[in-house]
Amino acid sequence: MRLLYVEDNERLAQNTSASLQANGFIVDCVHCGEDAVHSARSYDYDAIILDLGLPDMEGLSVLRSIKAAKPEVPFIICTARDALEDRIKGLDAGSDDYIVKPFDAAELLARIRAVLRRPGGALGVTLMAGNITFDTSCRSVEIGGTPAHLSRRERDLLELFMRRKGRILSRDTIENALYGFDEPPTPNAIEVATHRLRRKLADMGASVAIHTLRGIGYFLDDDGA
Amino acid sequence: MRLLYVEDNERLAQNTSASLQANGFIVDCVHCGEDAVHSARSYDYDAIILDLGLPDMEGLSVLRSIKAAKPEVPFIICTARDALEDRIKGLDAGSDDYIVKPFDAAELLARIRAVLRRPGGALGVTLMAGNITFDTSCRSVEIGGTPAHLSRRERDLLELFMRRKGRILSRDTIENALYGFDEPPTPNAIEVATHRLRRKLADMGASVAIHTLRGIGYFLDDDGA
DNA sequence: ACCCGGCTTACAGAAGACTTACAGCTGACG
DNA sequence: CGTCAGCTGTAAGTCTTCTGTAAGCCGGGT
């Protein structure tokens, strides 16, 4: 679950993104509008948290630029209370959420989860593939009815595969989904991660498996489901 | 999928083109504007990545020279952040993309893919010929509805034939499409490659086939489609 | 019947993916 | 505050698959 966090106040950015990370999100943090537009164009985010008081660009024009390219990405707008009225009015209220500063991490988290849980959002669905069930709201996994012990990476990876069941995932796609851009892994890291996940799936008698397409990527069985 | 990469910084050029190659692109790397214009005239590239800080020529005039000869080739411009405004302004914004230095390989890749996916671009289309489908976005192939296991070369070759379905491809054309200019194969290599592809197509019951024109080249059936 | 161009096969080097082992880090618990 | 267990990325070694080369074969055209 990958987020883009746009906030020019370094200190606040640090703290908040630490909290988000502690809650299992991959967070890319940028400090100006230009970088934000850039990153949003280059990567797929599950949600974007946007502070409106940016130094270089009018916040809403950042939003518009990004929406133009990726209309489906949900936004959470951060703004000071007094600036609230006039700015928020400009938004398509139905598609996004906002939060007034100062806010605490728990509230932001709740908002993010809420936004992700919306129809079409990334949360709140139970994914199924063969005899595997993945509950995306509490992030628990069952294989053949018994709960599976997966580590964070393994869960993230499995979730990714299950969301894109049957579709081919390139190494890049996987890397982008699992790692923020300030934690670049060796190519091998992904091999190791899939290996570990594969073994757990096999050990627990999963009826689907991850297949390799040499030179292209990986995909999850789609037939048994 | 062949790229021309114009970058005078040797070190950067090395690293970046290695990443591109690792992602399945054929990369020709040149270090000055003159070579760039030259190569772009001599070969067909799917995209050109152009650094604006070249020693011998003004970057944009390189762009213009090439565009004059091959107007359809998409460009991705690399530039330092401070030089961005005034230079990019000169571009026909709709037809090209740009990326600010420093960038990481993943971002460049994303840009390239985005550019290739544009209408008229090389990616994002599903090619069809007889009972063969070639999904150019994830580079997967199905024959008669079942996924085909093809190696990288085989896929590249098939893609080439399917893009030019019914047209005749000389050995040279094939060689230029599949091999960068620093990896020259024996003439025979292409024979072997087509042979292997032919066998897989036949084994999987493809309804189209690759035909030989002695002394001229090869072509893919066009009737059954 | 001969020759040239393409086809086929076998093989070896290279590239890619899989495994295993290890070490740093984190987080829980005493 | 220290210790311990588990997670995760790195690195190195192994195994598999791919791919170009070389060498011989086949077949059509002259």
Short mmCIF file of C-alpha atoms (C1' of nucleotides) in Angstrom, two decimals:
data_model
loop_
_atom_site.label_atom_id
_atom_site.label_comp_id
_atom_site.label_asym_id
_atom_site.label_seq_id
_atom_site.Cartn_x
_atom_site.Cartn_y
_atom_site.Cartn_z
CA MET A 1 0.00 0.00 0.00
CA ARG A 2 1.89 2.98 -1.24
CA LEU A 3 1.25 6.64 -0.43
CA LEU A 4 2.57 9.91 -1.72
CA TYR A 5 2.87 12.52 0.98
CA VAL A 6 3.32 16.11 -0.14
CA GLU A 7 4.32 18.44 2.69
CA ASP A 8 6.85 21.24 2.70
CA ASN A 9 7.39 21.37 6.44
CA GLU A 10 10.31 18.97 6.89
CA ARG A 11 9.70 18.27 10.52
CA LEU A 12 6.03 17.51 10.18
CA ALA A 13 6.73 15.43 7.10
CA GLN A 14 9.26 13.32 9.00
CA ASN A 15 6.98 12.65 11.92
CA THR A 16 3.89 11.93 9.97
CA SER A 17 5.51 9.68 7.45
CA ALA A 18 7.14 7.75 10.27
CA SER A 19 3.70 7.09 11.73
CA LEU A 20 2.34 6.05 8.40
CA GLN A 21 5.23 3.71 7.84
CA ALA A 22 4.78 2.23 11.29
CA ASN A 23 1.28 1.38 10.18
CA GLY A 24 2.44 -0.60 7.24
CA PHE A 25 2.29 1.94 4.47
CA ILE A 26 5.05 2.60 1.99
CA VAL A 27 5.46 6.36 2.02
CA ASP A 28 7.15 8.55 -0.57
CA CYS A 29 7.62 12.00 0.80
CA VAL A 30 8.12 15.08 -1.38
CA HIS A 31 8.32 18.73 -0.45
CA CYS A 32 7.17 20.73 -3.42
CA GLY A 33 4.48 20.71 -6.03
CA GLU A 34 6.73 19.97 -8.91
CA ASP A 35 8.16 16.85 -7.31
CA ALA A 36 4.66 15.80 -6.40
CA VAL A 37 3.40 15.97 -9.95
CA HIS A 38 6.49 14.19 -11.06
CA SER A 39 6.28 11.31 -8.66
CA ALA A 40 2.59 10.90 -9.17
CA ARG A 41 3.08 10.58 -12.87
CA SER A 42 5.85 8.04 -12.48
CA TYR A 43 4.44 5.73 -9.85
CA ASP A 44 1.11 4.27 -8.90
CA TYR A 45 -0.06 5.39 -5.52
CA ASP A 46 -3.00 4.08 -3.58
CA ALA A 47 -3.61 7.54 -2.15
CA ILE A 48 -2.02 10.98 -2.13
CA ILE A 49 -1.86 13.25 0.90
CA LEU A 50 -1.48 16.83 -0.19
CA ASP A 51 -0.71 19.86 1.90
CA LEU A 52 -2.15 22.98 0.33
CA GLY A 53 0.47 25.44 1.58
CA LEU A 54 3.23 24.62 -0.86
CA PRO A 55 6.00 27.03 -1.74
CA ASP A 56 6.18 26.64 -5.48
CA MET A 57 2.73 25.89 -6.82
CA GLU A 58 -0.85 26.54 -5.94
CA GLY A 59 -1.97 23.36 -4.19
CA LEU A 60 -5.08 22.86 -6.20
CA SER A 61 -3.25 23.08 -9.46
CA VAL A 62 -1.02 20.27 -8.27
CA LEU A 63 -4.14 18.29 -7.60
CA ARG A 64 -5.53 19.04 -11.01
CA SER A 65 -2.34 18.11 -12.82
CA ILE A 66 -2.24 14.78 -11.10
CA LYS A 67 -5.93 14.06 -11.53
CA ALA A 68 -5.57 14.75 -15.20
CA ALA A 69 -3.10 11.91 -15.54
CA LYS A 70 -4.47 9.55 -12.89
CA PRO A 71 -8.12 10.34 -12.28
CA GLU A 72 -8.75 7.42 -9.97
CA VAL A 73 -6.19 8.20 -7.27
CA PRO A 74 -7.87 9.35 -4.06
CA PHE A 75 -6.61 12.54 -2.43
CA ILE A 76 -6.58 13.71 1.12
CA ILE A 77 -6.10 17.44 1.39
CA CYS A 78 -4.44 19.04 4.41
CA THR A 79 -5.19 22.66 5.10
CA ALA A 80 -5.34 25.24 7.89
CA ARG A 81 -8.78 25.80 9.32
CA ASP A 82 -9.18 29.37 8.18
CA ALA A 83 -8.25 28.55 4.62
CA LEU A 84 -10.72 25.74 4.60
CA GLU A 85 -13.87 27.24 3.18
CA ASP A 86 -12.72 28.90 0.03
CA ARG A 87 -10.30 26.20 -0.97
CA ILE A 88 -12.25 23.09 -0.36
CA LYS A 89 -15.16 24.56 -2.23
CA GLY A 90 -13.12 24.13 -5.35
CA LEU A 91 -12.88 20.39 -4.97
CA ASP A 92 -15.06 17.75 -6.39
CA ALA A 93 -16.27 16.98 -2.89
CA GLY A 94 -17.45 13.47 -3.58
CA SER A 95 -14.16 12.08 -4.69
CA ASP A 96 -11.76 13.23 -1.97
CA ASP A 97 -11.41 13.86 1.71
CA TYR A 98 -9.70 16.61 3.65
CA ILE A 99 -8.25 17.11 7.09
CA VAL A 100 -7.58 20.35 8.97
CA LYS A 101 -4.23 21.18 10.48
CA PRO A 102 -3.11 20.53 13.07
CA PHE A 103 -4.11 16.89 12.98
CA ASP A 104 -2.69 13.89 14.69
CA ALA A 105 -1.42 10.77 13.03
CA ALA A 106 -4.32 8.63 14.20
CA GLU A 107 -6.81 10.91 12.53
CA LEU A 108 -4.90 10.96 9.29
CA LEU A 109 -4.68 7.18 9.38
CA ALA A 110 -8.39 6.90 9.87
CA ARG A 111 -8.98 9.18 6.91
CA ILE A 112 -6.65 7.22 4.72
CA ARG A 113 -8.30 3.97 5.63
CA ALA A 114 -11.69 5.47 5.02
CA VAL A 115 -10.69 6.69 1.61
CA LEU A 116 -9.15 3.39 0.68
CA ARG A 117 -12.26 1.60 1.80
CA ARG A 118 -14.48 3.41 -0.63
CA PRO A 119 -15.93 1.51 -3.56
CA GLY A 120 -13.15 0.99 -6.01
CA GLY A 121 -10.64 1.71 -3.25
CA ALA A 122 -7.88 -0.58 -2.17
CA LEU A 123 -9.21 -1.62 1.22
CA GLY A 124 -12.17 -3.46 2.66
CA VAL A 125 -12.36 -6.23 0.17
CA THR A 126 -11.67 -9.88 0.75
CA LEU A 127 -9.45 -11.19 -1.96
CA MET A 128 -9.66 -14.83 -2.93
CA ALA A 129 -7.54 -17.12 -5.03
CA GLY A 130 -7.91 -20.88 -4.84
CA ASN A 131 -8.02 -21.76 -1.17
CA ILE A 132 -6.35 -18.54 -0.06
CA THR A 133 -8.33 -15.71 1.48
CA PHE A 134 -6.86 -12.29 2.08
CA ASP A 135 -8.84 -9.91 4.23
CA THR A 136 -7.55 -6.51 3.20
CA SER A 137 -9.11 -4.63 6.10
CA CYS A 138 -7.34 -6.51 8.87
CA ARG A 139 -4.64 -7.86 6.56
CA SER A 140 -5.05 -11.44 7.65
CA VAL A 141 -4.52 -14.45 5.45
CA GLU A 142 -6.05 -17.89 5.53
CA ILE A 143 -4.97 -20.85 3.49
CA GLY A 144 -7.37 -23.75 3.30
CA GLY A 145 -9.24 -22.32 6.27
CA THR A 146 -6.29 -22.07 8.64
CA PRO A 147 -4.64 -18.72 9.44
CA ALA A 148 -1.25 -18.20 7.84
CA HIS A 149 1.76 -16.64 9.53
CA LEU A 150 3.15 -14.23 7.00
CA SER A 151 5.63 -11.44 7.55
CA ARG A 152 4.90 -7.93 6.38
CA ARG A 153 6.75 -8.28 3.09
CA GLU A 154 5.22 -11.62 2.40
CA ARG A 155 1.77 -10.24 3.04
CA ASP A 156 2.38 -7.21 0.85
CA LEU A 157 3.64 -9.38 -1.92
CA LEU A 158 0.78 -11.83 -1.66
CA GLU A 159 -1.70 -9.00 -1.61
CA LEU A 160 -0.17 -7.58 -4.74
CA PHE A 161 -0.38 -10.91 -6.51
CA MET A 162 -3.94 -11.47 -5.40
CA ARG A 163 -5.09 -8.04 -6.45
CA ARG A 164 -3.69 -8.70 -9.88
CA LYS A 165 -4.52 -12.35 -9.99
CA GLY A 166 -3.67 -13.88 -13.33
CA ARG A 167 -2.00 -10.76 -14.58
CA ILE A 168 1.71 -10.55 -15.14
CA LEU A 169 3.76 -8.48 -12.73
CA SER A 170 7.13 -7.26 -13.83
CA ARG A 171 9.94 -6.92 -11.39
CA ASP A 172 9.55 -3.17 -11.64
CA THR A 173 5.89 -3.28 -10.81
CA ILE A 174 6.64 -5.35 -7.76
CA GLU A 175 9.48 -3.14 -6.72
CA ASN A 176 7.36 -0.04 -7.06
CA ALA A 177 4.55 -1.56 -5.08
CA LEU A 178 6.68 -2.82 -2.20
CA TYR A 179 9.41 -0.26 -1.81
CA GLY A 180 9.40 3.51 -1.51
CA PHE A 181 11.87 5.36 -3.65
CA ASP A 182 14.32 6.01 -0.86
CA GLU A 183 14.78 2.33 -0.07
CA PRO A 184 16.10 0.81 -3.25
CA PRO A 185 16.56 -2.94 -3.02
CA THR A 186 18.90 -5.19 -4.93
CA PRO A 187 17.10 -6.94 -7.78
CA ASN A 188 17.71 -10.09 -5.88
CA ALA A 189 15.60 -8.92 -2.94
CA ILE A 190 12.45 -9.60 -4.89
CA GLU A 191 13.59 -13.05 -5.84
CA VAL A 192 14.24 -13.82 -2.23
CA ALA A 193 10.90 -12.41 -1.15
CA THR A 194 8.97 -14.43 -3.71
CA HIS A 195 10.95 -17.47 -2.76
CA ARG A 196 10.00 -17.14 0.88
CA LEU A 197 6.38 -16.53 0.03
CA ARG A 198 6.33 -19.45 -2.33
CA ARG A 199 7.66 -21.78 0.28
CA LYS A 200 5.05 -20.75 2.83
CA LEU A 201 2.29 -21.16 0.29
CA ALA A 202 3.54 -24.60 -0.67
CA ASP A 203 4.03 -25.67 2.95
CA MET A 204 0.48 -24.74 3.78
CA GLY A 205 -0.93 -26.54 0.80
CA ALA A 206 -2.11 -23.56 -1.17
CA SER A 207 -3.96 -24.51 -4.30
CA VAL A 208 -2.51 -21.68 -6.31
CA ALA A 209 1.11 -20.83 -6.94
CA ILE A 210 3.34 -18.08 -8.22
CA HIS A 211 4.76 -18.80 -11.62
CA THR A 212 7.84 -17.31 -13.24
CA LEU A 213 8.03 -15.93 -16.73
CA ARG A 214 11.70 -15.69 -17.45
CA GLY A 215 12.68 -12.24 -18.53
CA ILE A 216 9.20 -10.83 -17.88
CA GLY A 217 8.02 -11.30 -14.36
CA TYR A 218 5.70 -13.37 -12.21
CA PHE A 219 2.03 -14.14 -12.02
CA LEU A 220 -0.41 -15.94 -9.74
CA ASP A 221 -2.44 -18.91 -10.95
CA ASP A 222 -5.89 -17.98 -11.99
CA ASP A 223 -7.49 -21.26 -12.91
CA GLY A 224 -8.15 -22.92 -9.55
CA ALA A 225 -10.11 -19.94 -8.32
CA MET B 1 11.98 -2.22 -28.63
CA ARG B 2 14.97 -0.09 -29.48
CA LEU B 3 16.07 3.15 -27.86
CA LEU B 4 18.63 5.79 -28.64
CA TYR B 5 20.19 7.28 -25.54
CA VAL B 6 22.11 10.51 -25.95
CA GLU B 7 24.17 11.41 -22.88
CA ASP B 8 27.67 12.80 -22.69
CA ASN B 9 28.41 11.77 -19.13
CA GLU B 10 29.99 8.34 -19.64
CA ARG B 11 29.33 7.08 -16.18
CA LEU B 12 25.68 8.02 -16.10
CA ALA B 13 25.24 6.68 -19.60
CA GLN B 14 26.66 3.32 -18.59
CA ASN B 15 24.48 2.93 -15.55
CA THR B 16 21.28 4.07 -17.10
CA SER B 17 21.62 2.07 -20.25
CA ALA B 18 22.36 -1.01 -18.17
CA SER B 19 19.04 -0.54 -16.37
CA LEU B 20 17.22 -0.03 -19.61
CA GLN B 21 18.75 -3.13 -21.08
CA ALA B 22 17.86 -5.08 -17.97
CA ASN B 23 14.29 -4.11 -18.72
CA GLY B 24 14.31 -5.60 -22.15
CA PHE B 25 15.15 -2.61 -24.28
CA ILE B 26 17.81 -2.57 -26.93
CA VAL B 27 19.84 0.53 -26.17
CA ASP B 28 22.18 2.40 -28.49
CA CYS B 29 24.20 4.89 -26.54
CA VAL B 30 25.88 7.90 -28.10
CA HIS B 31 27.73 10.77 -26.50
CA CYS B 32 27.39 13.76 -28.76
CA GLY B 33 24.82 15.52 -30.85
CA GLU B 34 26.36 14.67 -34.14
CA ASP B 35 26.35 10.94 -33.44
CA ALA B 36 22.80 11.26 -32.22
CA VAL B 37 21.53 12.80 -35.42
CA HIS B 38 23.47 10.25 -37.36
CA SER B 39 22.16 7.21 -35.56
CA ALA B 40 18.63 8.52 -35.55
CA ARG B 41 18.74 8.85 -39.31
CA SER B 42 20.22 5.42 -39.84
CA TYR B 43 18.03 3.35 -37.57
CA ASP B 44 14.43 3.25 -36.48
CA TYR B 45 14.08 3.91 -32.80
CA ASP B 46 10.96 3.49 -30.73
CA ALA B 47 12.01 6.41 -28.55
CA ILE B 48 14.95 8.73 -28.07
CA ILE B 49 16.24 9.89 -24.70
CA LEU B 50 18.10 13.14 -25.06
CA ASP B 51 20.22 14.95 -22.54
CA LEU B 52 20.17 18.68 -23.18
CA GLY B 53 23.68 19.41 -21.88
CA LEU B 54 25.67 18.16 -24.84
CA PRO B 55 29.18 19.37 -25.63
CA ASP B 56 28.95 19.91 -29.34
CA MET B 57 25.44 21.02 -30.21
CA GLU B 58 22.57 22.84 -28.65
CA GLY B 59 20.26 20.09 -27.42
CA LEU B 60 17.12 21.44 -28.98
CA SER B 61 18.69 21.71 -32.38
CA VAL B 62 19.56 18.03 -32.16
CA LEU B 63 15.94 17.43 -31.44
CA ARG B 64 14.83 19.52 -34.38
CA SER B 65 17.20 17.85 -36.81
CA ILE B 66 15.94 14.46 -35.86
CA LYS B 67 12.31 15.46 -35.83
CA ALA B 68 12.74 16.85 -39.31
CA ALA B 69 13.70 13.44 -40.59
CA LYS B 70 11.55 11.28 -38.33
CA PRO B 71 8.67 13.33 -37.01
CA GLU B 72 6.93 10.46 -35.29
CA VAL B 73 9.72 9.37 -32.96
CA PRO B 74 8.88 10.25 -29.35
CA PHE B 75 11.50 12.09 -27.32
CA ILE B 76 12.21 12.18 -23.64
CA ILE B 77 14.28 15.18 -22.66
CA CYS B 78 16.63 15.11 -19.66
CA THR B 79 17.54 18.41 -18.12
CA ALA B 80 18.74 19.99 -14.90
CA ARG B 81 16.04 21.50 -12.76
CA ASP B 82 17.11 25.12 -13.13
CA ALA B 83 17.31 24.90 -16.88
CA LEU B 84 13.84 23.47 -17.04
CA GLU B 85 11.60 26.43 -17.57
CA ASP B 86 13.11 28.27 -20.49
CA ARG B 87 14.09 25.22 -22.41
CA ILE B 88 11.08 23.07 -22.09
CA LYS B 89 8.92 25.98 -23.04
CA GLY B 90 10.30 25.67 -26.52
CA LEU B 91 8.97 22.19 -26.97
CA ASP B 92 5.75 21.09 -28.45
CA ALA B 93 4.52 20.01 -25.05
CA GLY B 94 1.98 17.55 -26.30
CA SER B 95 4.31 15.40 -28.27
CA ASP B 96 7.15 14.75 -25.85
CA ASP B 97 7.96 14.17 -22.24
CA TYR B 98 10.76 15.39 -20.06
CA ILE B 99 12.50 14.32 -16.90
CA VAL B 100 14.62 16.40 -14.53
CA LYS B 101 18.05 15.33 -13.43
CA PRO B 102 18.89 13.64 -11.23
CA PHE B 103 16.37 10.93 -11.94
CA ASP B 104 16.37 7.28 -11.09
CA ALA B 105 16.10 4.47 -13.53
CA ALA B 106 12.62 3.49 -12.43
CA GLU B 107 11.30 6.92 -13.20
CA LEU B 108 12.89 7.01 -16.61
CA LEU B 109 11.44 3.61 -17.36
CA ALA B 110 8.02 4.77 -16.35
CA ARG B 111 8.34 7.75 -18.65
CA ILE B 112 9.47 5.65 -21.56
CA ARG B 113 6.60 3.27 -21.11
CA ALA B 114 4.18 6.16 -20.82
CA VAL B 115 5.46 7.68 -24.01
CA LEU B 116 5.34 4.40 -25.87
CA ARG B 117 1.82 3.85 -24.67
CA ARG B 118 0.49 7.00 -26.20
CA PRO B 119 -1.85 6.77 -29.15
CA GLY B 120 0.26 5.82 -32.12
CA GLY B 121 3.01 4.70 -29.75
CA ALA B 122 4.56 1.29 -29.75
CA LEU B 123 3.03 -0.01 -26.54
CA GLY B 124 -0.40 -0.68 -25.18
CA VAL B 125 -1.85 -2.27 -28.22
CA THR B 126 -2.85 -5.86 -28.63
CA LEU B 127 -1.54 -7.24 -31.87
CA MET B 128 -3.41 -10.01 -33.57
CA ALA B 129 -2.66 -12.38 -36.38
CA GLY B 130 -4.71 -15.49 -36.97
CA ASN B 131 -5.16 -17.12 -33.59
CA ILE B 132 -2.16 -15.38 -32.08
CA THR B 133 -2.52 -12.41 -29.73
CA PHE B 134 0.38 -10.34 -28.55
CA ASP B 135 -0.24 -8.04 -25.62
CA THR B 136 2.43 -5.42 -26.03
CA SER B 137 2.00 -3.92 -22.60
CA CYS B 138 2.91 -7.00 -20.59
CA ARG B 139 4.53 -8.71 -23.57
CA SER B 140 2.55 -11.89 -23.22
CA VAL B 141 1.54 -14.09 -26.10
CA GLU B 142 -1.42 -16.38 -26.55
CA ILE B 143 -1.92 -18.87 -29.30
CA GLY B 144 -5.40 -20.24 -29.74
CA GLY B 145 -6.27 -18.91 -26.30
CA THR B 146 -3.49 -20.62 -24.39
CA PRO B 147 -0.47 -18.69 -23.12
CA ALA B 148 2.72 -19.38 -25.05
CA HIS B 149 6.12 -19.77 -23.46
CA LEU B 150 8.43 -17.71 -25.60
CA SER B 151 11.92 -16.53 -24.80
CA ARG B 152 12.89 -12.91 -25.10
CA ARG B 153 14.29 -13.17 -28.60
CA GLU B 154 11.40 -15.21 -29.78
CA ARG B 155 8.99 -12.65 -28.42
CA ASP B 156 10.87 -9.77 -29.95
CA LEU B 157 10.91 -11.48 -33.28
CA LEU B 158 7.25 -12.39 -33.17
CA GLU B 159 6.35 -8.87 -32.18
CA LEU B 160 8.27 -7.53 -35.12
CA PHE B 161 6.52 -9.86 -37.52
CA MET B 162 3.14 -9.06 -36.08
CA ARG B 163 3.67 -5.32 -36.22
CA ARG B 164 4.55 -5.65 -39.89
CA LYS B 165 2.11 -8.40 -40.63
CA GLY B 166 2.08 -9.29 -44.30
CA ARG B 167 5.01 -7.06 -45.11
CA ILE B 168 8.37 -8.40 -46.10
CA LEU B 169 11.22 -8.10 -43.62
CA SER B 170 14.75 -8.28 -44.88
CA ARG B 171 17.45 -9.81 -42.78
CA ASP B 172 18.84 -6.35 -42.18
CA THR B 173 15.56 -5.01 -40.95
CA ILE B 174 15.30 -7.86 -38.51
CA GLU B 175 18.84 -7.48 -37.39
CA ASN B 176 18.36 -3.77 -36.77
CA ALA B 177 15.21 -4.34 -34.81
CA LEU B 178 16.59 -7.05 -32.56
CA TYR B 179 20.19 -6.12 -31.97
CA GLY B 180 21.88 -2.92 -30.84
CA PHE B 181 24.86 -1.81 -32.84
CA ASP B 182 27.38 -3.05 -30.33
CA GLU B 183 26.18 -6.64 -30.43
CA PRO B 184 26.57 -7.79 -34.03
CA PRO B 185 25.32 -11.32 -34.64
CA THR B 186 26.29 -13.82 -37.27
CA PRO B 187 23.80 -13.84 -40.16
CA ASN B 188 22.95 -17.30 -39.08
CA ALA B 189 21.68 -16.12 -35.70
CA ILE B 190 18.52 -14.82 -37.30
CA GLU B 191 17.92 -18.08 -39.11
CA VAL B 192 18.23 -19.92 -35.88
CA ALA B 193 15.94 -17.52 -34.10
CA THR B 194 13.22 -17.74 -36.74
CA HIS B 195 13.60 -21.48 -36.76
CA ARG B 196 12.98 -21.69 -33.04
CA LEU B 197 10.05 -19.36 -33.25
CA ARG B 198 8.58 -21.26 -36.16
CA ARG B 199 8.74 -24.51 -34.29
CA LYS B 200 6.97 -23.10 -31.25
CA LEU B 201 4.27 -21.58 -33.41
CA ALA B 202 3.75 -24.87 -35.21
CA ASP B 203 3.77 -26.89 -31.99
CA MET B 204 1.07 -24.73 -30.54
CA GLY B 205 -1.09 -24.90 -33.61
CA ALA B 206 -0.78 -21.32 -34.75
CA SER B 207 -2.94 -20.53 -37.74
CA VAL B 208 -0.37 -18.25 -39.29
CA ALA B 209 3.23 -18.96 -40.18
CA ILE B 210 6.45 -17.29 -41.16
CA HIS B 211 7.33 -17.72 -44.81
CA THR B 212 10.69 -17.43 -46.49
CA LEU B 213 11.43 -15.47 -49.63
CA ARG B 214 14.69 -16.81 -50.79
CA GLY B 215 17.26 -14.09 -51.14
CA ILE B 216 14.86 -11.41 -49.91
CA GLY B 217 13.61 -12.02 -46.43
CA TYR B 218 10.65 -13.27 -44.42
CA PHE B 219 7.02 -12.37 -43.88
CA LEU B 220 4.11 -13.39 -41.72
CA ASP B 221 0.89 -14.75 -43.20
CA ASP B 222 -1.82 -12.19 -43.45
CA ASP B 223 -4.76 -14.12 -44.84
CA GLY B 224 -6.04 -16.05 -41.84
CA ALA B 225 -6.41 -12.85 -39.84
"C1'" DA C 1 24.85 -32.49 -61.20
"C1'" DC C 2 26.43 -28.52 -58.83
"C1'" DC C 3 26.02 -24.47 -56.06
"C1'" DC C 4 24.07 -21.22 -53.11
"C1'" DG C 5 20.96 -19.99 -49.62
"C1'" DG C 6 18.35 -21.40 -46.07
"C1'" DC C 7 17.29 -25.13 -42.50
"C1'" DT C 8 18.52 -28.04 -38.75
"C1'" DT C 9 21.09 -29.79 -34.97
"C1'" DA C 10 24.46 -29.87 -31.30
"C1'" DC C 11 27.11 -27.42 -28.16
"C1'" DA C 12 29.13 -24.11 -25.08
"C1'" DG C 13 29.13 -19.67 -22.99
"C1'" DA C 14 26.04 -16.34 -20.93
"C1'" DA C 15 22.23 -14.76 -18.61
"C1'" DG C 16 18.62 -15.31 -15.46
"C1'" DA C 17 16.35 -17.24 -11.60
"C1'" DC C 18 16.55 -20.10 -7.31
"C1'" DT C 19 18.68 -21.34 -2.91
"C1'" DT C 20 21.15 -20.97 1.04
"C1'" DA C 21 23.74 -18.69 4.46
"C1'" DC C 22 24.68 -14.66 6.94
"C1'" DA C 23 24.43 -10.23 9.23
"C1'" DG C 24 22.06 -5.90 10.57
"C1'" DC C 25 17.89 -4.29 12.33
"C1'" DT C 26 13.58 -4.12 14.92
"C1'" DG C 27 10.50 -4.97 18.33
"C1'" DA C 28 9.02 -7.60 22.30
"C1'" DC C 29 9.83 -8.98 26.72
"C1'" DG C 30 11.96 -9.38 30.98
"C1'" DC D 1 18.19 -1.22 29.44
"C1'" DG D 2 19.75 -5.62 27.68
"C1'" DT D 3 18.69 -9.82 25.40
"C1'" DC D 4 16.54 -12.63 22.15
"C1'" DA D 5 13.73 -13.97 18.26
"C1'" DG D 6 12.17 -13.02 13.89
"C1'" DC D 7 12.31 -10.33 9.61
"C1'" DT D 8 14.76 -8.68 5.59
"C1'" DG D 9 18.18 -7.48 2.47
"C1'" DT D 10 22.84 -8.83 0.63
"C1'" DA D 11 25.92 -11.91 -1.27
"C1'" DA D 12 27.58 -16.05 -3.13
"C1'" DG D 13 26.93 -20.47 -5.20
"C1'" DT D 14 24.05 -23.59 -8.06
"C1'" DC D 15 20.96 -24.74 -11.51
"C1'" DT D 16 18.16 -23.88 -15.45
"C1'" DT D 17 17.20 -21.81 -19.70
"C1'" DC D 18 18.48 -19.11 -23.49
"C1'" DT D 19 21.09 -17.88 -27.54
"C1'" DG D 20 24.73 -17.37 -30.76
"C1'" DT D 21 28.17 -20.18 -33.24
"C1'" DA D 22 29.59 -23.66 -36.05
"C1'" DA D 23 29.03 -27.47 -38.96
"C1'" DG D 24 26.43 -30.39 -41.83
"C1'" DC D 25 22.13 -31.14 -44.56
"C1'" DC D 26 18.56 -30.24 -47.88
"C1'" DG D 27 16.40 -28.44 -51.94
"C1'" DG D 28 15.62 -25.41 -55.74
"C1'" DG D 29 17.43 -23.28 -59.64
"C1'" DT D 30 20.60 -23.24 -63.29
#
